[in-house]
Amino acid sequence: MKKLIMTDLDCTLLPMDQELYIKRYFTEIAKLFIEHGYDGKAIAKATMQASYMMLKNNGSMTNAQAFEIGFRAVVGDNAQEAIDLFEQVYGERYDSIKETSSVNPFAKDIVVLMREKAEYIVVATQPMFPQKAVQKRLSWTNLSVDMFDYVTVYDRSTYCKPNPMYYKEIMDKFSATPENTVMIGNDVNEDIMPCKELGVDTFLVMDGLINTHNHDITDIKKGDYLDLLEYLKTL
């Protein structure tokens, strides 16, 4: 039995057309702000700058704080009203982009096995969103935050993927070591390589595989969802 099993969400537990999701997500942001009298292009630029700040966060603040700094740098000191508007993105507007994903028929079985095989289980998703957004995406594949001990969100994390410290931060929270931790993910550069650097065992989900850096995956444990279920049974 393991101390900790972490799993990615997008394209791992939740099958998704990630490029289409990102496009639709930014479209909904622009539409919301235009409706409130903002310059859509300026808000898009501010959101990209804020996202960059989160990706480069070095542990000195939460990702939510890094987002605000990046956003204010573009919008200016009167940015608080615009920042507060972001909460509205994660209501019906967010539900409208559910169609960029599909239900994973194996998701619940995967989570059940994770729970059987580890003391703690965590949704280790890129922590650039509030919990409301993560809960929404989990629900798109019939899962919920309550099924896990922890989910990484932007106001609780101080690093982003692929920084190995993002994973170290989770492990430290649960007093886990590399030897008693597993990470499941579909993105070689963001999910697998940082954990390998830490000495954490990994499983690469080939359904939705992303390998933008063309890493050699010959010696990496990998397979489809059924293979993942079989792997979890061996832990």
XYZ file of N, CA and C in Angstrom:
705
model
N 0.844 -1.204 0.000
C 0.000 0.000 0.000
C 0.872 1.244 0.000
N 0.441 2.246 -0.734
C 1.194 3.487 -0.843
C 0.674 4.527 0.158
N 1.536 5.477 0.465
C 1.117 6.595 1.302
C 0.259 7.569 0.502
N 0.682 7.817 -0.752
C 0.049 8.851 -1.562
C -0.017 8.432 -3.031
N -1.187 8.569 -3.627
C -1.327 8.435 -5.081
C -1.912 9.740 -5.605
N -1.223 10.334 -6.559
C -1.673 11.561 -7.208
C -2.110 11.234 -8.625
N -3.108 11.961 -9.104
C -3.521 11.799 -10.493
C -3.815 13.152 -11.123
N -3.404 13.303 -12.356
C -3.779 14.469 -13.137
C -5.267 14.377 -13.449
N -5.846 15.501 -13.870
C -7.271 15.528 -14.215
C -7.489 15.626 -15.721
N -7.133 16.750 -16.319
C -7.426 16.995 -17.734
C -6.660 16.043 -18.641
N -7.390 15.316 -19.464
C -6.842 14.324 -20.401
C -6.340 13.061 -19.699
N -6.532 12.986 -18.376
C -6.184 11.769 -17.641
C -7.475 11.171 -17.087
N -7.964 11.672 -15.965
C -9.268 11.217 -15.494
C -10.383 11.708 -16.410
N -10.188 12.916 -16.941
C -11.208 13.551 -17.788
C -10.725 13.639 -19.227
N -11.242 12.795 -20.126
C -10.875 12.917 -21.541
C -11.287 14.294 -22.063
N -10.380 14.929 -22.800
C -10.634 16.309 -23.193
C -9.857 16.667 -24.443
N -10.463 17.503 -25.286
C -9.749 18.153 -26.374
C -9.167 19.422 -25.767
N -7.932 19.346 -25.307
C -7.367 20.424 -24.505
C -7.220 21.735 -25.280
N -6.837 21.640 -26.532
C -6.692 22.857 -27.333
C -8.042 23.559 -27.496
N -9.082 22.786 -27.752
C -10.407 23.362 -27.907
C -10.901 23.923 -26.578
N -10.621 23.207 -25.491
C -11.016 23.692 -24.159
C -10.400 25.064 -23.877
N -9.095 25.204 -24.111
C -8.411 26.470 -23.841
C -9.006 27.591 -24.691
N -9.253 27.283 -25.957
C -9.837 28.282 -26.855
C -11.210 28.728 -26.361
N -12.046 27.756 -25.991
C -13.393 28.089 -25.530
C -13.351 28.820 -24.187
N -12.422 28.431 -23.338
C -12.278 29.061 -22.021
C -11.947 30.543 -22.168
N -10.973 30.858 -23.000
C -10.595 32.259 -23.191
C -11.694 33.037 -23.928
N -12.444 32.360 -24.783
C -13.572 33.016 -25.441
C -14.627 33.442 -24.431
N -14.920 32.557 -23.473
C -15.910 32.884 -22.450
C -15.430 34.013 -21.554
N -14.128 34.039 -21.248
C -13.577 35.143 -20.457
C -13.769 36.459 -21.204
N -13.412 36.479 -22.479
C -13.533 37.698 -23.281
C -14.977 38.163 -23.352
N -15.907 37.229 -23.588
C -17.318 37.583 -23.697
C -17.827 38.204 -22.394
N -17.450 37.609 -21.266
C -17.882 38.126 -19.967
C -17.423 39.564 -19.763
N -16.157 39.817 -20.033
C -15.617 41.145 -19.763
C -16.112 42.187 -20.757
N -16.300 41.788 -21.995
C -16.863 42.713 -22.984
C -18.275 43.137 -22.558
N -19.046 42.179 -22.027
C -20.398 42.487 -21.552
C -20.390 43.508 -20.420
N -19.281 43.572 -19.687
C -19.164 44.516 -18.571
C -18.368 45.760 -18.960
N -18.190 45.965 -20.269
C -17.591 47.205 -20.734
C -16.084 47.236 -20.809
N -15.447 46.088 -20.691
C -13.983 46.032 -20.752
C -13.504 45.792 -22.182
N -12.268 46.146 -22.428
C -11.602 45.851 -23.688
C -11.221 44.366 -23.676
N -11.851 43.589 -24.533
C -11.623 42.144 -24.535
C -10.176 41.771 -24.784
N -9.515 42.476 -25.704
C -8.112 42.182 -26.006
C -7.216 42.486 -24.812
N -7.506 43.576 -24.113
C -6.708 43.947 -22.945
C -6.849 42.911 -21.836
N -8.074 42.408 -21.652
C -8.305 41.394 -20.621
C -7.614 40.086 -20.994
N -7.667 39.746 -22.294
C -6.980 38.535 -22.750
C -5.483 38.639 -22.485
N -4.917 39.812 -22.780
C -3.491 40.040 -22.529
C -3.177 39.942 -21.045
N -4.027 40.528 -20.218
C -3.819 40.486 -18.772
C -3.908 39.061 -18.242
N -4.853 38.283 -18.777
C -5.015 36.900 -18.333
C -3.798 36.059 -18.713
N -3.279 36.270 -19.906
C -2.074 35.550 -20.328
C -0.879 35.925 -19.463
N -0.736 37.219 -19.151
C 0.359 37.664 -18.285
C 0.220 37.048 -16.896
N -1.002 37.011 -16.391
C -1.242 36.437 -15.075
C -0.942 34.937 -15.065
N -1.286 34.262 -16.152
C -1.001 32.825 -16.263
C 0.502 32.583 -16.275
N 1.231 33.436 -16.982
C 2.687 33.328 -17.029
C 3.277 33.497 -15.633
N 2.748 34.434 -14.872
C 3.244 34.662 -13.519
C 3.031 33.434 -12.645
N 1.905 32.760 -12.818
C 1.660 31.542 -12.039
C 2.638 30.443 -12.434
N 2.868 30.279 -13.721
C 3.780 29.237 -14.191
C 5.196 29.452 -13.671
N 5.572 30.709 -13.484
C 6.930 31.036 -13.031
C 7.028 31.192 -11.518
N 5.934 30.970 -10.809
C 5.946 31.138 -9.356
C 7.008 30.238 -8.718
N 7.748 30.800 -7.777
C 8.882 30.081 -7.176
C 8.650 29.692 -5.725
N 7.382 29.688 -5.295
C 7.085 29.285 -3.931
C 6.989 30.431 -2.950
N 7.208 31.647 -3.408
C 7.209 32.798 -2.511
C 5.815 33.326 -2.202
N 4.809 32.839 -2.934
C 3.428 33.286 -2.747
C 2.513 32.219 -3.329
N 1.217 32.356 -3.109
C 0.290 31.424 -3.750
C 0.159 31.780 -5.224
N -0.303 30.831 -6.004
C -0.522 31.109 -7.423
C -1.621 32.152 -7.620
N -2.583 32.202 -6.707
C -3.628 33.219 -6.786
C -3.027 34.616 -6.643
N -2.060 34.742 -5.730
C -1.394 36.040 -5.556
C -0.549 36.382 -6.774
N 0.111 35.372 -7.346
C 0.907 35.602 -8.557
C 0.004 36.023 -9.714
N -1.172 35.391 -9.802
C -2.142 35.766 -10.834
C -2.519 37.237 -10.699
N -2.809 37.660 -9.486
C -3.245 39.038 -9.274
C -2.149 40.032 -9.653
N -0.912 39.712 -9.312
C 0.198 40.594 -9.662
C 0.321 40.728 -11.173
N 0.261 39.599 -11.874
C 0.370 39.629 -13.329
C -0.786 40.360 -13.969
N -1.979 40.176 -13.424
C -3.174 40.817 -13.974
C -3.118 42.331 -13.760
N -2.743 42.736 -12.556
C -2.667 44.167 -12.252
C -1.592 44.868 -13.083
N -0.543 44.149 -13.424
C 0.544 44.751 -14.198
C 0.062 45.237 -15.560
N -0.977 44.610 -16.082
C -1.527 44.996 -17.386
C -2.713 45.947 -17.226
N -3.632 45.609 -16.311
C -4.874 46.369 -16.175
C -4.672 47.652 -15.384
N -3.767 47.609 -14.393
C -3.530 48.793 -13.566
C -4.078 48.621 -12.163
N -3.919 49.671 -11.370
C -4.292 49.599 -9.957
C -5.788 49.467 -9.731
N -6.600 49.803 -10.714
C -8.051 49.698 -10.569
C -8.568 48.352 -11.086
N -7.760 47.328 -10.908
C -8.076 46.025 -11.492
C -8.956 45.150 -10.611
N -9.224 45.556 -9.360
C -9.911 44.665 -8.431
C -11.295 44.252 -8.927
N -12.032 45.189 -9.497
C -13.367 44.860 -10.009
C -13.276 43.796 -11.104
N -12.266 43.935 -11.972
C -12.083 42.951 -13.044
C -11.679 41.599 -12.470
N -10.811 41.618 -11.460
C -10.391 40.367 -10.825
C -11.592 39.664 -10.197
N -12.443 40.441 -9.539
C -13.635 39.865 -8.902
C -14.597 39.260 -9.924
N -14.597 39.801 -11.143
C -15.489 39.299 -12.186
C -15.161 37.865 -12.589
N -13.912 37.464 -12.401
C -13.500 36.127 -12.830
C -14.339 35.030 -12.192
N -14.867 35.281 -10.992
C -15.692 34.280 -10.318
C -16.869 33.860 -11.195
N -17.383 34.805 -11.994
C -18.540 34.512 -12.832
C -18.212 33.589 -14.009
N -16.942 33.469 -14.324
C -16.549 32.582 -15.423
C -16.922 31.138 -15.099
N -16.912 30.786 -13.805
C -17.034 29.385 -13.422
C -18.460 28.967 -13.080
N -19.435 29.698 -13.606
C -20.834 29.306 -13.472
C -21.325 28.660 -14.751
N -22.431 29.170 -15.277
C -23.017 28.604 -16.494
C -22.073 28.734 -17.683
N -21.266 29.784 -17.700
C -20.320 29.956 -18.810
C -19.354 28.770 -18.870
N -18.910 28.333 -17.715
C -17.976 27.209 -17.667
C -18.668 25.921 -18.102
N -19.909 25.761 -17.672
C -20.671 24.568 -18.074
C -20.824 24.488 -19.588
N -20.827 25.654 -20.241
C -21.029 25.672 -21.689
C -19.859 25.067 -22.450
N -18.695 24.915 -21.789
C -17.553 24.314 -22.479
C -17.335 22.856 -22.075
N -18.318 22.301 -21.365
C -18.258 20.888 -20.993
C -18.120 19.997 -22.217
N -18.685 20.443 -23.341
C -18.681 19.633 -24.566
C -17.280 19.415 -25.124
N -16.285 20.126 -24.603
C -14.905 19.881 -25.028
C -14.332 18.635 -24.356
N -15.113 18.044 -23.454
C -14.674 16.841 -22.735
C -15.694 15.727 -22.930
N -15.349 14.561 -22.425
C -16.281 13.434 -22.464
C -16.152 12.632 -21.181
N -17.177 11.849 -20.874
C -17.169 11.042 -19.650
C -16.206 9.869 -19.805
N -15.382 9.675 -18.801
C -14.467 8.532 -18.764
C -15.171 7.379 -18.049
N -15.520 6.303 -18.745
C -16.255 5.208 -18.114
C -15.449 4.460 -17.048
N -14.142 4.699 -17.023
C -13.277 4.024 -16.049
C -12.909 4.921 -14.869
N -13.341 6.178 -14.883
C -12.881 7.144 -13.888
C -13.197 6.709 -12.459
N -14.429 6.308 -12.212
C -14.807 5.929 -10.850
C -14.047 4.688 -10.391
N -13.867 3.725 -11.273
C -13.120 2.515 -10.914
C -11.675 2.868 -10.575
N -11.102 3.797 -11.312
C -9.734 4.234 -11.044
C -9.642 4.860 -9.656
N -10.583 5.730 -9.334
C -10.562 6.415 -8.039
C -10.801 5.426 -6.896
N -11.698 4.477 -7.097
C -11.952 3.458 -6.068
C -10.679 2.673 -5.770
N -9.969 2.285 -6.817
C -8.717 1.542 -6.614
C -7.643 2.411 -5.979
N -7.573 3.669 -6.380
C -6.635 4.581 -5.736
C -6.893 4.634 -4.231
N -8.158 4.723 -3.864
C -8.522 4.787 -2.456
C -8.147 3.512 -1.718
N -8.295 2.378 -2.368
C -7.940 1.097 -1.745
C -6.434 0.948 -1.561
N -5.666 1.567 -2.468
C -4.232 1.312 -2.523
C -3.364 2.406 -1.907
N -3.981 3.457 -1.377
C -3.185 4.535 -0.790
C -3.890 5.130 0.411
N -3.093 5.643 1.329
C -3.650 6.323 2.496
C -4.301 7.642 2.093
N -3.662 8.327 1.138
C -4.187 9.610 0.658
C -4.220 9.619 -0.869
N -5.262 10.214 -1.432
C -5.329 10.373 -2.887
C -5.601 11.836 -3.215
N -4.936 12.307 -4.283
C -4.926 13.734 -4.598
C -5.149 13.951 -6.091
N -5.957 14.959 -6.428
C -6.061 15.422 -7.805
C -4.952 16.456 -8.020
N -3.915 16.035 -8.705
C -2.759 16.901 -8.960
C -2.918 17.541 -10.334
N -3.859 18.471 -10.420
C -4.126 19.178 -11.664
C -3.383 20.506 -11.651
N -3.054 21.020 -12.826
C -2.317 22.284 -12.908
C -3.028 23.326 -12.042
N -2.357 23.851 -10.998
C -3.046 24.698 -10.020
C -3.148 26.161 -10.442
N -3.889 26.373 -11.528
C -4.072 27.721 -12.058
C -5.540 28.136 -12.018
N -6.359 27.370 -11.267
C -7.799 27.609 -11.206
C -8.284 27.556 -9.760
N -9.425 28.182 -9.466
C -10.037 28.026 -8.142
C -10.677 26.648 -8.013
N -11.004 26.272 -6.787
C -11.574 24.944 -6.556
C -12.892 24.756 -7.300
N -13.668 25.819 -7.452
C -14.947 25.723 -8.155
C -14.757 25.185 -9.565
N -13.684 25.618 -10.238
C -13.420 25.158 -11.600
C -13.024 23.686 -11.613
N -12.201 23.279 -10.652
C -11.781 21.875 -10.579
C -12.979 20.981 -10.273
N -13.841 21.432 -9.358
C -15.043 20.663 -9.047
C -15.918 20.488 -10.287
N -16.044 21.556 -11.075
C -16.842 21.474 -12.304
C -16.274 20.419 -13.238
N -14.957 20.465 -13.464
C -14.364 19.532 -14.418
C -14.441 18.091 -13.903
N -14.293 17.898 -12.614
C -14.477 16.558 -12.049
C -15.905 16.069 -12.300
N -16.867 16.960 -12.141
C -18.268 16.562 -12.321
C -18.562 16.178 -13.760
N -17.783 16.714 -14.698
C -18.004 16.376 -16.109
C -17.737 14.905 -16.397
N -16.996 14.247 -15.493
C -16.784 12.803 -15.659
C -17.306 12.044 -14.443
N -18.338 12.643 -13.791
C -19.075 12.017 -12.688
C -18.223 11.745 -11.450
N -17.279 12.645 -11.181
C -16.477 12.592 -9.971
C -16.728 13.867 -9.169
N -16.218 13.910 -7.934
C -16.368 15.106 -7.109
C -15.137 15.302 -6.241
N -14.967 16.502 -5.763
C -13.854 16.841 -4.870
C -13.893 15.964 -3.622
N -15.091 15.644 -3.145
C -15.251 14.873 -1.908
C -14.638 13.474 -1.993
N -14.391 12.993 -3.178
C -13.833 11.651 -3.342
C -12.333 11.622 -3.093
N -11.732 12.807 -2.924
C -10.285 12.918 -2.774
C -9.937 13.605 -1.454
N -8.702 13.405 -1.023
C -8.247 14.069 0.191
C -7.803 15.501 -0.064
N -7.499 15.794 -1.323
C -6.965 17.122 -1.637
C -6.996 17.319 -3.141
N -7.246 18.546 -3.560
C -7.083 18.917 -4.964
C -6.210 20.166 -5.001
N -5.346 20.274 -5.997
C -4.471 21.433 -6.070
C -5.179 22.552 -6.827
N -5.263 23.703 -6.182
C -5.923 24.877 -6.744
C -5.017 26.096 -6.550
N -5.362 27.201 -7.203
C -4.412 28.299 -7.282
C -4.230 29.075 -5.983
N -5.161 28.956 -5.052
C -4.985 29.677 -3.792
C -4.365 28.818 -2.691
N -3.983 27.561 -3.033
C -3.308 26.696 -2.055
C -1.945 26.225 -2.541
N -1.621 26.462 -3.799
C -0.352 25.991 -4.366
C 0.573 27.175 -4.613
N 1.872 26.909 -4.507
C 2.852 27.976 -4.720
C 3.825 27.665 -5.860
N 3.531 26.599 -6.582
C 4.295 26.224 -7.777
C 3.304 25.708 -8.813
N 3.778 25.559 -10.045
C 2.983 24.951 -11.116
C 3.788 23.822 -11.763
N 3.112 22.974 -12.501
C 3.784 21.989 -13.341
C 4.507 22.731 -14.468
N 5.675 22.286 -14.899
C 6.357 21.034 -14.554
C 7.422 21.166 -13.461
N 7.347 22.178 -12.633
C 8.326 22.339 -11.559
C 8.220 21.155 -10.591
N 9.297 20.420 -10.361
C 9.225 19.291 -9.422
C 8.769 19.710 -8.027
N 9.010 20.979 -7.670
C 8.596 21.449 -6.351
C 7.080 21.458 -6.187
N 6.350 21.518 -7.287
C 4.887 21.403 -7.217
C 4.515 20.064 -6.590
N 5.159 18.998 -7.048
C 4.879 17.666 -6.510
C 5.456 17.499 -5.106
N 6.617 18.072 -4.862
C 7.227 18.000 -3.531
C 6.324 18.672 -2.506
N 5.686 19.760 -2.896
C 4.779 20.471 -1.997
C 3.613 19.582 -1.579
N 3.070 18.820 -2.532
C 1.976 17.900 -2.213
C 2.475 16.784 -1.302
N 3.611 16.213 -1.641
C 4.162 15.117 -0.850
C 4.445 15.555 0.584
N 4.992 16.743 0.744
C 5.288 17.245 2.085
C 4.011 17.420 2.907
N 2.937 17.825 2.249
C 1.667 18.024 2.946
C 1.201 16.725 3.597
N 1.486 15.604 2.960
C 1.029 14.316 3.467
C 2.175 13.460 4.034
N 3.308 14.090 4.260
C 4.488 13.398 4.817
C 4.825 12.146 4.006
N 4.707 12.271 2.694
C 4.997 11.153 1.794
C 6.422 11.263 1.264
N 7.017 10.124 0.960
C 8.347 10.065 0.367
C 8.218 9.580 -1.080
N 9.250 9.773 -1.891
C 9.192 9.256 -3.263
C 8.910 7.757 -3.319
N 9.433 7.026 -2.346
C 9.285 5.573 -2.350
C 7.842 5.117 -2.118
N 7.036 5.950 -1.435
C 5.661 5.520 -1.173
C 4.623 6.417 -1.867
N 5.049 6.993 -3.006
C 4.183 7.877 -3.777
C 4.104 7.415 -5.231
N 2.948 7.620 -5.860
C 2.747 7.326 -7.287
C 2.058 8.525 -7.931
N 2.448 8.832 -9.167
C 1.777 9.870 -9.945
C 1.245 9.267 -11.235
N -0.024 9.569 -11.549
C -0.670 9.119 -12.778
C -0.935 10.343 -13.653
N -0.553 10.268 -14.925
C -0.803 11.415 -15.791
C -0.643 11.077 -17.251
N -1.051 12.004 -18.104
C -0.973 11.793 -19.554
C 0.086 12.643 -20.234
N 0.601 13.654 -19.514
C 1.548 14.596 -20.102
C 2.962 14.241 -19.635
N 3.791 13.820 -20.559
C 5.135 13.346 -20.201
C 5.945 14.455 -19.541
N 5.911 15.641 -20.120
C 6.734 16.732 -19.610
C 6.216 17.285 -18.284
N 4.904 17.332 -18.111
C 4.343 17.960 -16.915
C 4.060 16.976 -15.785
N 3.671 15.755 -16.122
C 3.263 14.782 -15.105
C 4.337 13.747 -14.769
N 5.074 13.338 -15.782
C 5.975 12.192 -15.602
C 7.411 12.605 -15.270
N 8.010 13.451 -16.096
C 9.427 13.776 -15.928
C 9.745 14.455 -14.588
N 8.932 15.411 -14.103
C 9.243 16.012 -12.799
C 9.203 14.993 -11.675
N 8.263 14.033 -11.757
C 8.172 13.009 -10.721
C 9.336 12.027 -10.820
N 9.749 11.712 -12.040
C 10.923 10.863 -12.212
C 12.151 11.526 -11.590
N 12.250 12.833 -11.758
C 13.378 13.582 -11.179
C 13.400 13.458 -9.654
N 12.216 13.373 -9.058
C 12.115 13.241 -7.601
C 12.257 11.793 -7.134
N 12.205 10.849 -8.064
C 12.261 9.440 -7.699
C 10.911 8.820 -7.429
N 9.849 9.487 -7.891
C 8.482 9.004 -7.693
C 8.095 8.057 -8.828
N 7.454 6.947 -8.466
C 6.960 6.015 -9.480
C 5.807 6.658 -10.242
N 5.699 6.351 -11.542
C 4.681 6.991 -12.376
C 3.988 5.974 -13.274
N 2.798 6.372 -13.735
C 2.097 5.617 -14.782
C 1.611 6.619 -15.806
N 2.011 6.408 -17.062
C 1.647 7.294 -18.161
C 0.410 6.760 -18.863
N -0.669 7.545 -18.831
C -1.919 7.167 -19.492
C -1.820 7.542 -20.970
N -1.855 6.534 -21.829
C -1.672 6.767 -23.259
C -2.928 7.330 -23.921
N -4.092 7.146 -23.294
C -5.305 7.798 -23.787
C -5.143 9.291 -23.513
N -4.993 10.072 -24.550
C -4.772 11.510 -24.361
C -3.316 11.881 -24.182
N -2.423 11.020 -24.632
C -0.984 11.259 -24.479
C -0.561 12.618 -25.029
N 0.241 13.345 -24.231
C 0.893 14.581 -24.664
C 2.387 14.413 -24.410
N 3.182 14.573 -25.472
C 4.632 14.455 -25.340
C 5.290 15.499 -26.239
N 5.051 16.752 -25.915
C 5.494 17.857 -26.766
C 7.007 17.977 -26.854
N 7.728 17.437 -25.863
C 9.185 17.514 -25.869
C 9.833 16.240 -26.401
N 9.019 15.323 -26.885
C 9.512 14.076 -27.480
C 10.448 13.302 -26.551
N 10.058 13.199 -25.283
C 10.838 12.404 -24.336
C 10.756 10.923 -24.711
N 11.821 10.210 -24.427
C 11.831 8.766 -24.635
C 10.977 8.120 -23.547
N 9.919 7.447 -23.929
C 9.023 6.837 -22.944
C 9.120 5.315 -22.936
N 10.180 4.798 -23.562
C 10.340 3.343 -23.681
C 10.278 2.647 -22.340
N 10.971 3.191 -21.337
C 11.093 2.517 -20.041
C 10.088 3.021 -19.003
N 9.108 3.777 -19.440
C 8.110 4.318 -18.520
C 6.894 3.389 -18.483
N 6.388 3.107 -17.279
C 5.150 2.323 -17.180
C 4.038 3.100 -17.870
N 3.299 2.424 -18.714
C 2.279 3.130 -19.493
C 1.227 2.157 -20.005
N 0.129 2.725 -20.497
C -0.932 1.910 -21.073
C -2.233 2.673 -21.119
N -3.302 1.979 -21.511
C -4.619 2.595 -21.565
C -5.272 2.513 -20.185
N -6.558 2.893 -20.101
C -7.236 2.908 -18.806
C -7.325 1.521 -18.178
N -7.533 0.514 -18.992
C -7.582 -0.849 -18.454
C -6.230 -1.271 -17.900
N -5.165 -0.875 -18.574
C -3.820 -1.164 -18.076
C -3.567 -0.441 -16.764
N -4.080 0.783 -16.649
C -3.926 1.535 -15.406
C -4.627 0.821 -14.254
N -5.819 0.328 -14.499
C -6.530 -0.416 -13.461
C -5.742 -1.643 -13.004
N -5.168 -2.349 -13.952
C -4.358 -3.529 -13.608
C -3.120 -3.127 -12.821
N -2.496 -2.007 -13.219
C -1.318 -1.518 -12.496
C -1.674 -1.172 -11.041
N -2.795 -0.472 -10.850
C -3.189 -0.082 -9.496
C -3.441 -1.317 -8.622
N -3.957 -2.364 -9.188
C -4.205 -3.587 -8.426
C -2.919 -4.186 -7.880
N -1.786 -3.914 -8.525
C -0.517 -4.500 -8.099
C 0.141 -3.738 -6.951
N -0.356 -2.562 -6.631
C 0.282 -1.738 -5.608
C 0.008 -2.262 -4.206
